[in-house]
Structure formats: structure tokens, C-alpha cells
Amino acid sequence: MSDRPPTMITLSTLQLSADGTRALPGENERRPVEVTVPAALAALQAFAGLPAVELVDVDAKMYLEGPRGKVAVQNVGGKLFVALVPESVNTATHRTPAETMELIVAGEARAGSAAATAEAAEEAALIADAARSSGGWRKALSSGWTLALLLIVAAIVGYVSFAPEIPEGVEIIRDPGRIASLNTEFSGRYGAPAATILVLADGKLTGKQAGPTSVNEETLFEMGFRFGLRGTEVVLVVDNGALLEPQPDHSLRYLDSVYPRREK
């Protein structure tokens, strides 16, 4: 192991304690803190282990930024779904805590030089050592100073109302009657057989991995959405800032994919 300074990760959270152990409804002020790779990994492991009941109606997120990128992490059904920032243009995928750390520390593609290879191996070893540790997140912290910062962040309760970013040129529809009518119009299932299915119902967007029957479908993510107007066209604004764009054939465009309308 070289004598170079340890890799530091910038960690911040929304509605979640900085150590990933507690959901904090109403905590919407992000306060970044610098932590070591083992500390960040331990926080991810704790977040992944949070009971689902504690995350009901809580939009808990963890943001991590390392030398190779920045990601947003959510716990969906006990699995971590990770999206590169900006979230509005990147699809969240299931990753383990160790895989998430590798993404922001080692990256998915590195230069082929001997120095880069050695650095990647060194950082991978650090992540693996932390992942094997059974001492919990507190033992993974590198110093009392880091622990103190994390505890301070975890204790702060914010009172700032959170509103997802609204894409430029979009005006949110607020008339209850219009919203009810649009919910009736757009509620249903979108997607092709054996592919990802989008389910829209009462302001909630659910992504499902298609199975032989609806019983076998696996929930990938759940997010809220609101109806908006871009000019005269109706669009659906997802909580992560992405848009669902209705097409003339009643399909929906989401990010770079088009999802055909299926029967309700």
C-alpha cells in the first residue's frame, strides 16, 4: 500500500442520517461531509439494511461523490438503486454497496497504464477490506473527527420543504379537477413484453421487471410524478426531474426509451 493520502468521499443525505442507519422524515437540507472509503461503504451497507417499514413515505437518499463520479442512491425494497448525477438523464440500476463504491472510486473504465492499474487494485483492495469487516460502520470510520462530523450531521433536523427540480419550460398543473382527469387518462401499464414495465397510478410511477405473469414481476423503483404543461403539451414530471412525454400513439417516452401503452 502506498503512502499517498486516503481517498476521501463527499457524502450527503436527504431524509436519512449521515451514517445510513435512520430515516429522518423532513430532513431535507443536504450538508456534505468528507469521509473515508470504508466509512462511506459502511454507511451504504447500513442504508441497504434499513427495514422497509422505516422507509414508507420517506424519500431517503444518499449522495456520494468520489474521484470518478457522483451518484444518488435510494433503497427500494432492501436493494440499493444507484444513478449517476444528474439523475434526470441517468437510469438507476441495482448495485451492491461495494459495487457502488467501485463506481465512484475506481470508475467503470480506467486508463490501461501500469500506474492506473496499480491504483485501481489498491483502491479495490481497500473497498474489499472494508466490505469484509464485521465491526459495523463505527469501526470503519478513520478518526474521531470524522465520527463527530457524521453525528452532527445526523442530529440536524431541517425545516426546508423539498420540491423536486422542475425542468425549464414546464409549468406544473395544480387544478385538482384537471389532475383527476389526467390521472384517469394516463393510468395504466406501459412497456413491451419481457422488458421493463412502467405502471402509472394516482401520481405514482412504478418500474417493474417483466416476468411471465404480473405475479412474477419484480419492483425496480417507485417515484411520484406530477402533471405539467410544456407549451400546450401535457408532460409528466417525475420526482427525480425526468420527464415522461406522451407520444401520438399513446406511448410514453422516458429518458431514451419509448414504452408502448398496454391494457390497464
Short mmCIF file of C-alpha atoms in Angstrom, two decimals:
data_model
loop_
_atom_site.label_atom_id
_atom_site.label_comp_id
_atom_site.label_asym_id
_atom_site.label_seq_id
_atom_site.Cartn_x
_atom_site.Cartn_y
_atom_site.Cartn_z
CA MET A 1 0.00 0.00 0.00
CA SER A 2 1.43 3.41 -0.92
CA ASP A 3 1.83 6.36 1.46
CA ARG A 4 -0.47 8.61 -0.57
CA PRO A 5 -3.36 10.24 1.35
CA PRO A 6 -6.50 8.10 1.67
CA THR A 7 -9.22 8.60 -0.92
CA MET A 8 -11.95 10.83 0.52
CA ILE A 9 -15.64 10.67 -0.38
CA THR A 10 -18.11 13.56 -0.14
CA LEU A 11 -21.28 12.21 1.49
CA SER A 12 -24.62 13.97 1.93
CA THR A 13 -28.15 12.75 2.58
CA LEU A 14 -31.83 13.67 2.31
CA GLN A 15 -34.30 12.33 4.89
CA LEU A 16 -31.57 9.98 6.08
CA SER A 17 -28.94 10.10 8.80
CA ALA A 18 -25.41 10.55 7.53
CA ASP A 19 -24.43 7.09 8.74
CA GLY A 20 -27.34 5.50 6.85
CA THR A 21 -28.84 3.94 9.97
CA ARG A 22 -32.02 6.02 10.39
CA ALA A 23 -34.70 7.53 8.18
CA LEU A 24 -35.30 11.20 9.03
CA PRO A 25 -38.65 12.40 7.61
CA GLY A 26 -38.49 16.13 6.99
CA GLU A 27 -34.68 16.27 6.92
CA ASN A 28 -34.26 17.93 3.56
CA GLU A 29 -31.14 20.02 3.99
CA ARG A 30 -28.07 18.43 2.47
CA ARG A 31 -24.89 19.03 4.47
CA PRO A 32 -21.90 17.39 2.75
CA VAL A 33 -19.17 15.81 4.87
CA GLU A 34 -15.83 14.30 3.87
CA VAL A 35 -15.41 10.64 4.87
CA THR A 36 -13.04 7.81 4.01
CA VAL A 37 -13.88 5.00 1.59
CA PRO A 38 -14.52 2.50 4.44
CA ALA A 39 -16.80 4.99 6.22
CA ALA A 40 -18.81 5.64 3.04
CA LEU A 41 -19.08 1.91 2.38
CA ALA A 42 -20.29 1.29 5.93
CA ALA A 43 -22.95 3.99 5.52
CA LEU A 44 -24.14 2.34 2.29
CA GLN A 45 -24.30 -1.06 4.00
CA ALA A 46 -26.34 0.43 6.84
CA PHE A 47 -28.69 2.14 4.35
CA ALA A 48 -29.20 -1.14 2.48
CA GLY A 49 -30.13 -2.83 5.78
CA LEU A 50 -32.79 -0.32 6.81
CA PRO A 51 -36.17 -2.08 7.36
CA ALA A 52 -38.66 -1.29 4.61
CA VAL A 53 -41.23 -0.11 7.16
CA GLU A 54 -38.91 2.76 8.14
CA LEU A 55 -38.80 3.99 4.54
CA VAL A 56 -42.55 4.13 3.91
CA ASP A 57 -43.46 7.64 2.69
CA VAL A 58 -39.84 8.74 3.18
CA ASP A 59 -37.81 9.88 0.16
CA ALA A 60 -34.49 8.85 1.70
CA LYS A 61 -31.44 9.40 -0.50
CA MET A 62 -27.70 9.27 -0.11
CA TYR A 63 -25.35 11.19 -2.39
CA LEU A 64 -21.73 10.12 -2.76
CA GLU A 65 -19.02 11.84 -4.77
CA GLY A 66 -15.60 10.33 -5.36
CA PRO A 67 -12.72 10.92 -7.74
CA ARG A 68 -14.52 9.10 -10.57
CA GLY A 69 -18.03 10.50 -10.29
CA LYS A 70 -21.10 11.35 -8.21
CA VAL A 71 -24.11 9.11 -7.60
CA ALA A 72 -27.52 9.26 -5.94
CA VAL A 73 -28.58 6.16 -4.01
CA GLN A 74 -32.06 5.01 -2.92
CA ASN A 75 -33.19 1.94 -1.01
CA VAL A 76 -36.04 0.22 -2.87
CA GLY A 77 -37.29 -2.94 -1.19
CA GLY A 78 -33.99 -3.57 0.55
CA LYS A 79 -31.94 -3.08 -2.63
CA LEU A 80 -29.81 -0.07 -3.47
CA PHE A 81 -30.59 1.61 -6.78
CA VAL A 82 -27.84 3.91 -7.96
CA ALA A 83 -27.96 6.65 -10.60
CA LEU A 84 -25.16 8.85 -11.82
CA VAL A 85 -25.81 12.54 -11.17
CA PRO A 86 -27.63 14.27 -12.83
CA GLU A 87 -30.38 11.75 -12.06
CA SER A 88 -32.71 13.23 -14.68
CA VAL A 89 -30.63 11.82 -17.53
CA ASN A 90 -29.32 8.61 -15.97
CA THR A 91 -31.22 5.42 -15.19
CA ALA A 92 -30.93 3.96 -11.70
CA THR A 93 -29.55 0.41 -11.59
CA HIS A 94 -29.29 -2.11 -8.78
CA ARG A 95 -25.82 -2.21 -7.21
CA THR A 96 -24.37 -3.61 -4.02
CA PRO A 97 -22.63 -1.21 -1.62
CA ALA A 98 -19.21 -2.44 -2.81
CA GLU A 99 -20.18 -2.04 -6.49
CA THR A 100 -21.39 1.49 -5.76
CA MET A 101 -18.07 2.41 -4.19
CA GLU A 102 -16.17 0.89 -7.10
CA LEU A 103 -18.21 3.08 -9.46
CA ILE A 104 -17.18 6.37 -7.84
CA VAL A 105 -13.69 5.36 -6.70
CA ALA A 106 -12.38 3.09 -9.45
CA GLY A 107 -14.83 4.06 -12.19
CA GLU A 108 -16.16 1.76 -14.88
CA ALA A 109 -13.33 2.46 -17.29
CA ARG A 110 -9.78 3.43 -16.46
CA ALA A 111 -6.59 4.08 -18.39
CA GLY A 112 -4.55 0.98 -19.16
CA SER A 113 -1.29 2.30 -17.79
CA ALA A 114 0.60 0.40 -15.10
CA ALA A 115 0.10 3.28 -12.67
CA ALA A 116 -3.66 3.35 -13.20
CA THR A 117 -3.86 -0.42 -12.86
CA ALA A 118 -1.92 -0.35 -9.61
CA GLU A 119 -4.10 2.47 -8.25
CA ALA A 120 -7.29 0.61 -9.18
CA ALA A 121 -6.04 -2.56 -7.47
CA GLU A 122 -5.09 -0.61 -4.37
CA GLU A 123 -8.49 1.08 -4.12
CA ALA A 124 -10.33 -2.17 -4.86
CA ALA A 125 -8.41 -3.84 -2.04
CA LEU A 126 -9.40 -1.05 0.33
CA ILE A 127 -13.06 -1.44 -0.61
CA ALA A 128 -12.88 -5.22 -0.27
CA ASP A 129 -11.24 -4.98 3.16
CA ALA A 130 -13.96 -2.64 4.37
CA ALA A 131 -16.70 -4.81 2.89
CA ARG A 132 -15.39 -7.86 4.77
CA SER A 133 -15.26 -6.02 8.05
CA SER A 134 -17.93 -7.17 10.51
CA GLY A 135 -17.34 -4.36 13.01
CA GLY A 136 -20.06 -2.07 11.70
CA TRP A 137 -19.89 1.47 10.41
CA ARG A 138 -18.42 2.97 13.57
CA LYS A 139 -15.31 0.76 13.38
CA ALA A 140 -14.93 1.69 9.72
CA LEU A 141 -14.53 5.38 10.49
CA SER A 142 -10.95 6.56 10.20
CA SER A 143 -10.94 9.02 13.10
CA GLY A 144 -12.88 10.56 15.95
CA TRP A 145 -13.05 13.77 13.92
CA THR A 146 -14.96 12.04 11.12
CA LEU A 147 -17.29 10.36 13.62
CA ALA A 148 -18.05 13.68 15.26
CA LEU A 149 -18.92 15.27 11.94
CA LEU A 150 -21.23 12.40 10.99
CA LEU A 151 -23.01 12.55 14.32
CA ILE A 152 -23.51 16.30 14.00
CA VAL A 153 -24.97 15.90 10.53
CA ALA A 154 -27.22 13.06 11.68
CA ALA A 155 -28.56 15.19 14.55
CA ILE A 156 -29.58 18.18 12.43
CA VAL A 157 -33.28 18.30 11.52
CA GLY A 158 -34.09 20.50 8.54
CA TYR A 159 -37.24 22.51 8.04
CA VAL A 160 -36.81 23.32 4.36
CA SER A 161 -39.66 22.00 2.23
CA PHE A 162 -38.31 19.79 -0.54
CA ALA A 163 -39.51 20.31 -4.09
CA PRO A 164 -38.07 18.28 -6.98
CA GLU A 165 -36.46 20.36 -9.68
CA ILE A 166 -38.91 21.33 -12.40
CA PRO A 167 -37.44 21.19 -15.92
CA GLU A 168 -37.14 24.52 -17.67
CA GLY A 169 -40.18 25.47 -19.73
CA VAL A 170 -42.59 23.24 -17.77
CA GLU A 171 -45.46 24.63 -15.69
CA ILE A 172 -46.95 22.32 -13.08
CA ILE A 173 -50.71 21.73 -13.31
CA ARG A 174 -52.36 22.42 -9.95
CA ASP A 175 -56.08 22.30 -10.73
CA PRO A 176 -57.49 19.24 -8.85
CA GLY A 177 -60.15 18.55 -11.49
CA ARG A 178 -57.61 18.60 -14.32
CA ILE A 179 -55.26 16.38 -12.34
CA ALA A 180 -58.02 13.84 -11.68
CA SER A 181 -58.91 13.76 -15.35
CA LEU A 182 -55.30 13.29 -16.41
CA ASN A 183 -54.82 10.50 -13.85
CA THR A 184 -57.76 8.68 -15.41
CA GLU A 185 -56.36 9.23 -18.90
CA PHE A 186 -52.79 8.12 -18.24
CA SER A 187 -53.12 5.48 -15.52
CA GLY A 188 -52.12 2.08 -16.82
CA ARG A 189 -49.18 -0.05 -17.87
CA TYR A 190 -46.56 0.85 -20.45
CA GLY A 191 -43.82 -1.28 -21.96
CA ALA A 192 -43.07 -4.29 -24.14
CA PRO A 193 -43.31 -7.93 -23.04
CA ALA A 194 -40.11 -9.25 -21.40
CA ALA A 195 -38.90 -5.69 -20.79
CA THR A 196 -39.20 -3.03 -18.11
CA ILE A 197 -42.81 -2.10 -17.41
CA LEU A 198 -43.87 1.36 -16.23
CA VAL A 199 -47.02 1.41 -14.10
CA LEU A 200 -48.79 4.75 -13.58
CA ALA A 201 -51.46 5.08 -10.91
CA ASP A 202 -52.62 8.02 -8.77
CA GLY A 203 -49.47 10.08 -9.07
CA LYS A 204 -47.05 7.20 -8.58
CA LEU A 205 -44.64 5.77 -11.16
CA THR A 206 -43.53 2.19 -10.52
CA GLY A 207 -40.88 0.47 -12.60
CA LYS A 208 -41.16 -3.32 -12.81
CA GLN A 209 -39.00 -6.01 -14.34
CA ALA A 210 -41.39 -8.01 -16.52
CA GLY A 211 -41.97 -11.67 -15.72
CA PRO A 212 -44.08 -14.47 -17.23
CA THR A 213 -47.08 -13.06 -15.33
CA SER A 214 -47.72 -9.93 -13.28
CA VAL A 215 -47.23 -12.05 -10.15
CA ASN A 216 -43.63 -12.71 -11.17
CA GLU A 217 -42.78 -9.04 -11.78
CA GLU A 218 -40.07 -7.50 -9.62
CA THR A 219 -40.39 -3.89 -8.48
CA LEU A 220 -37.33 -1.90 -9.55
CA PHE A 221 -38.26 1.55 -8.28
CA GLU A 222 -41.14 3.74 -7.14
CA MET A 223 -41.35 7.50 -7.55
CA GLY A 224 -44.04 10.14 -7.54
CA PHE A 225 -44.88 12.30 -10.53
CA ARG A 226 -46.86 15.43 -11.32
CA PHE A 227 -48.59 16.63 -14.46
CA GLY A 228 -47.25 19.70 -16.20
CA LEU A 229 -47.56 21.70 -19.36
CA ARG A 230 -44.71 22.37 -21.77
CA GLY A 231 -46.32 24.91 -24.02
CA THR A 232 -49.65 23.24 -24.77
CA GLU A 233 -48.39 19.66 -24.39
CA VAL A 234 -49.03 17.64 -21.24
CA VAL A 235 -45.93 16.04 -19.72
CA LEU A 236 -45.39 14.04 -16.54
CA VAL A 237 -42.65 15.34 -14.23
CA VAL A 238 -41.04 12.55 -12.18
CA ASP A 239 -39.68 13.28 -8.71
CA ASN A 240 -36.08 12.91 -9.96
CA GLY A 241 -36.68 15.69 -12.53
CA ALA A 242 -37.04 13.39 -15.53
CA LEU A 243 -39.96 13.73 -17.93
CA LEU A 244 -42.48 11.21 -19.19
CA GLU A 245 -43.51 12.51 -22.60
CA PRO A 246 -46.79 11.26 -24.13
CA GLN A 247 -46.47 10.31 -27.81
CA PRO A 248 -49.14 10.48 -30.56
CA ASP A 249 -49.57 6.68 -30.43
CA HIS A 250 -50.32 6.89 -26.65
CA SER A 251 -46.92 5.50 -25.73
CA LEU A 252 -44.62 7.28 -23.25
CA ARG A 253 -41.05 8.39 -23.82
CA TYR A 254 -38.96 8.12 -20.63
CA LEU A 255 -35.31 9.10 -20.88
CA ASP A 256 -34.07 7.40 -24.07
CA SER A 257 -36.75 4.69 -24.30
CA VAL A 258 -40.32 4.56 -25.59
CA TYR A 259 -42.88 2.45 -23.70
CA PRO A 260 -45.98 1.36 -25.68
CA ARG A 261 -49.36 1.62 -23.93
CA ARG A 262 -50.68 -1.71 -22.68
CA GLU A 263 -54.05 -2.68 -21.29
CA LYS A 264 -54.75 -1.41 -17.78
#
